[in-house]
C-alpha positions as MATLAB code, in Angstrom:
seq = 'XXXXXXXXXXXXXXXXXXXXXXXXXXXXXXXXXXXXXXXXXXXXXXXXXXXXXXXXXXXXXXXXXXXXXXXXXXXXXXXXXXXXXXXXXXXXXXXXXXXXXXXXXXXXXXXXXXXXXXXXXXXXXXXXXXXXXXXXXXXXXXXXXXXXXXXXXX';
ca = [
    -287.836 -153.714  -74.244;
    -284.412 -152.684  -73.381;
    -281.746 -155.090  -75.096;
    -278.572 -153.923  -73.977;
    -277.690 -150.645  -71.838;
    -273.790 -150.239  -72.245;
    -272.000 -148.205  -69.431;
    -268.527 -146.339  -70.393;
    -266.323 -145.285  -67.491;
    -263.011 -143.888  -67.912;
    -260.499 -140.965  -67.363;
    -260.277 -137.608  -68.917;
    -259.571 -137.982  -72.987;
    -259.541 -141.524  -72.661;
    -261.506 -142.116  -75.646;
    -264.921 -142.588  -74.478;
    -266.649 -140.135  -76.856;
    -265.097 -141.729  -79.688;
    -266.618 -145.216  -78.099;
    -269.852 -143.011  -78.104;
    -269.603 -141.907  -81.637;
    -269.303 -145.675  -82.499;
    -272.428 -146.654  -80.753;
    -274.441 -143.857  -82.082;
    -273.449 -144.571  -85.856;
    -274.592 -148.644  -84.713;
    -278.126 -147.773  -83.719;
    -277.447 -146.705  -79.491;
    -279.008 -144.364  -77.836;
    -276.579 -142.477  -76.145;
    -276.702 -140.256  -72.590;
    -274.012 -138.708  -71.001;
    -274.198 -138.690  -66.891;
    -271.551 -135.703  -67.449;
    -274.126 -133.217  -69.785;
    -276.922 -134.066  -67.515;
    -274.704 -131.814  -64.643;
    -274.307 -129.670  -67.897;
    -277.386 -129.127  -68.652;
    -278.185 -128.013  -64.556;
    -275.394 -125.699  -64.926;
    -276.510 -123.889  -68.071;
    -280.269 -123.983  -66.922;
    -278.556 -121.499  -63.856;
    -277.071 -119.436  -66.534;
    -273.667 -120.548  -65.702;
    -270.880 -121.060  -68.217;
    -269.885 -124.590  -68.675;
    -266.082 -124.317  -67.249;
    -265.269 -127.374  -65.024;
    -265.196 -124.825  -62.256;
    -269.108 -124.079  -62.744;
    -269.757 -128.057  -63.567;
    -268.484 -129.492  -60.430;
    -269.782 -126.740  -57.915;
    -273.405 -127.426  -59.969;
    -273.066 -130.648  -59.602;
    -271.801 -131.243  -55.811;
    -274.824 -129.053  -55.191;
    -277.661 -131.159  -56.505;
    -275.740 -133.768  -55.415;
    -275.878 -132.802  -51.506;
    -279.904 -131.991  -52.389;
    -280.749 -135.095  -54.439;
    -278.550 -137.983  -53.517;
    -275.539 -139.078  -55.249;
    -277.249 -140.781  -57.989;
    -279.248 -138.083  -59.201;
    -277.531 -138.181  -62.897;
    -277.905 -141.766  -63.281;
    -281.821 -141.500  -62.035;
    -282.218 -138.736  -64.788;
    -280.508 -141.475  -67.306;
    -282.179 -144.393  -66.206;
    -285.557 -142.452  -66.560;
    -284.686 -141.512  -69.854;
    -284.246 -144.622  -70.820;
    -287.320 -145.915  -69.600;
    -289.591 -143.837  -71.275;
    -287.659 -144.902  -74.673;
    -288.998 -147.853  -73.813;
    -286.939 -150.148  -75.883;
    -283.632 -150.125  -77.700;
    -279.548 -150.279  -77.532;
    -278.155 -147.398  -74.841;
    -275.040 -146.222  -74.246;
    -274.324 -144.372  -71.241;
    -271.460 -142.704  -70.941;
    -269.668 -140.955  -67.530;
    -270.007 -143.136  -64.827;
    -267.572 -141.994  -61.855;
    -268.578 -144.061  -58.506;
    -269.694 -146.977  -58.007;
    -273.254 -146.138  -56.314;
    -273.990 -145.050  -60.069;
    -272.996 -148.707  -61.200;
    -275.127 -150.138  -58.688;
    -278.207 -147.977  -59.772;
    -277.693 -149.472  -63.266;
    -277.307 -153.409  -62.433;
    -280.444 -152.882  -60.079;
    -282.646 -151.274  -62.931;
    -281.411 -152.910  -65.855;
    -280.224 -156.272  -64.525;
    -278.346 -158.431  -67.351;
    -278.771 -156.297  -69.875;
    -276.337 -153.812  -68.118;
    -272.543 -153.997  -69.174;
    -270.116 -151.666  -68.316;
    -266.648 -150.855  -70.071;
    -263.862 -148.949  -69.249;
    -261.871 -146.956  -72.372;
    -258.606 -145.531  -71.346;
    -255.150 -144.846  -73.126;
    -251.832 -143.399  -71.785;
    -250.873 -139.982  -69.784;
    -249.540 -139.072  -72.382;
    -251.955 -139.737  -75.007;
    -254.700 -138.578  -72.839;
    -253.292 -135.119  -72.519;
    -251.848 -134.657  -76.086;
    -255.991 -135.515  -76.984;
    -257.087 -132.802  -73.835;
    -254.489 -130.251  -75.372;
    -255.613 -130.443  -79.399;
    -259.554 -130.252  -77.759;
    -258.817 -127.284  -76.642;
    -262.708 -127.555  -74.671;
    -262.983 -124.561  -71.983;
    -261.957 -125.068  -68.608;
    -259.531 -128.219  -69.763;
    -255.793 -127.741  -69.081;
    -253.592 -126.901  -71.827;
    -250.127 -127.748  -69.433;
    -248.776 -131.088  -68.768;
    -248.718 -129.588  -65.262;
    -252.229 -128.755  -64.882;
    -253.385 -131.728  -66.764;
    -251.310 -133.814  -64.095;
    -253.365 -131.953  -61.576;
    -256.637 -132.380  -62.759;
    -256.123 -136.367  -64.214;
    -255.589 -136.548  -59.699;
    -258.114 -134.574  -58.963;
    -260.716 -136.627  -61.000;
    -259.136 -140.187  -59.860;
    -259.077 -138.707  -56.118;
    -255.651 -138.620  -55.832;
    -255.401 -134.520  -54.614;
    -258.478 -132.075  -54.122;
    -259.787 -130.416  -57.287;
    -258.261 -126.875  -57.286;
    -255.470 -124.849  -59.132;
    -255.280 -127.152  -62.572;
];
């Protein structure tokens, strides 16, 4: 039986791996809704730059429905069949409806975030591909992600 599935929303660098880490080393199983676009992108034999991501991802999107990384989660979960989960990426709130439907009261969802300034001096030290290493362009892309400006030219 499922006890708790935990759902982590949050900006870029806000801390929400380190949440993850702390899960994991308590016992959760933990998804990310982000690697399962990841994982579509590198199964096309793209490179995993943001650039790559998001295109992948808008395109299964338009084919499968909106919530086609949180079905992938919630059928991972299922066929766990019982445990602590921590899911970690959620972005709209279609994907938080997905989760209270399946998983009822044992879903929970958090939200992990810290300061501009924090957030990019974490994005910066990363140093992942395809992240920003200007305040500019990390300005640019924190919009983009929070729908603030379209996603181009961070």
């Amino acid at each position: 039986m499922v006890l708790l599935v935990l759902g982590v929303t949050g900006p870029i660098a806000a801390g929400k791996g380190e949440l993850t880490e702390l899960a994991k080393s308590h016992g959760f199983v933990c998804f990310s809704l982000g690697n399962e676009a990841r994982e579509e992108t590198t199964k096309r034999g793209l490179s995993l730059t943001r650039e790559n991501i998001r295109a992948t991802a808008k395109e299964v999107q338009a084919e499968f429905g909106r919530t086609i990384w949180a079905t992938r989660v919630v059928e991972k979960i299922r066929s766990r069949g019982e445990g602590n989960f921590l899911v970690e990426g959620f972005r709209v709130p279609i994907e938080v409806e997905l989760f209270k439907k399946e998983f009822s009261e044992q879903f929970k969802l958090v939200a992990v975030t810290a300061s501009f300034e924090t957030r990019f001096s974490r994005a910066s030290s990363r140093n992942r591909e395809g992240e920003p290493l200007t305040l500019e362009a990390f300005r640019n892309l924190d919009n983009c992600e929070r729908g603030v400006q379209p996603c181009s030219g961070y």
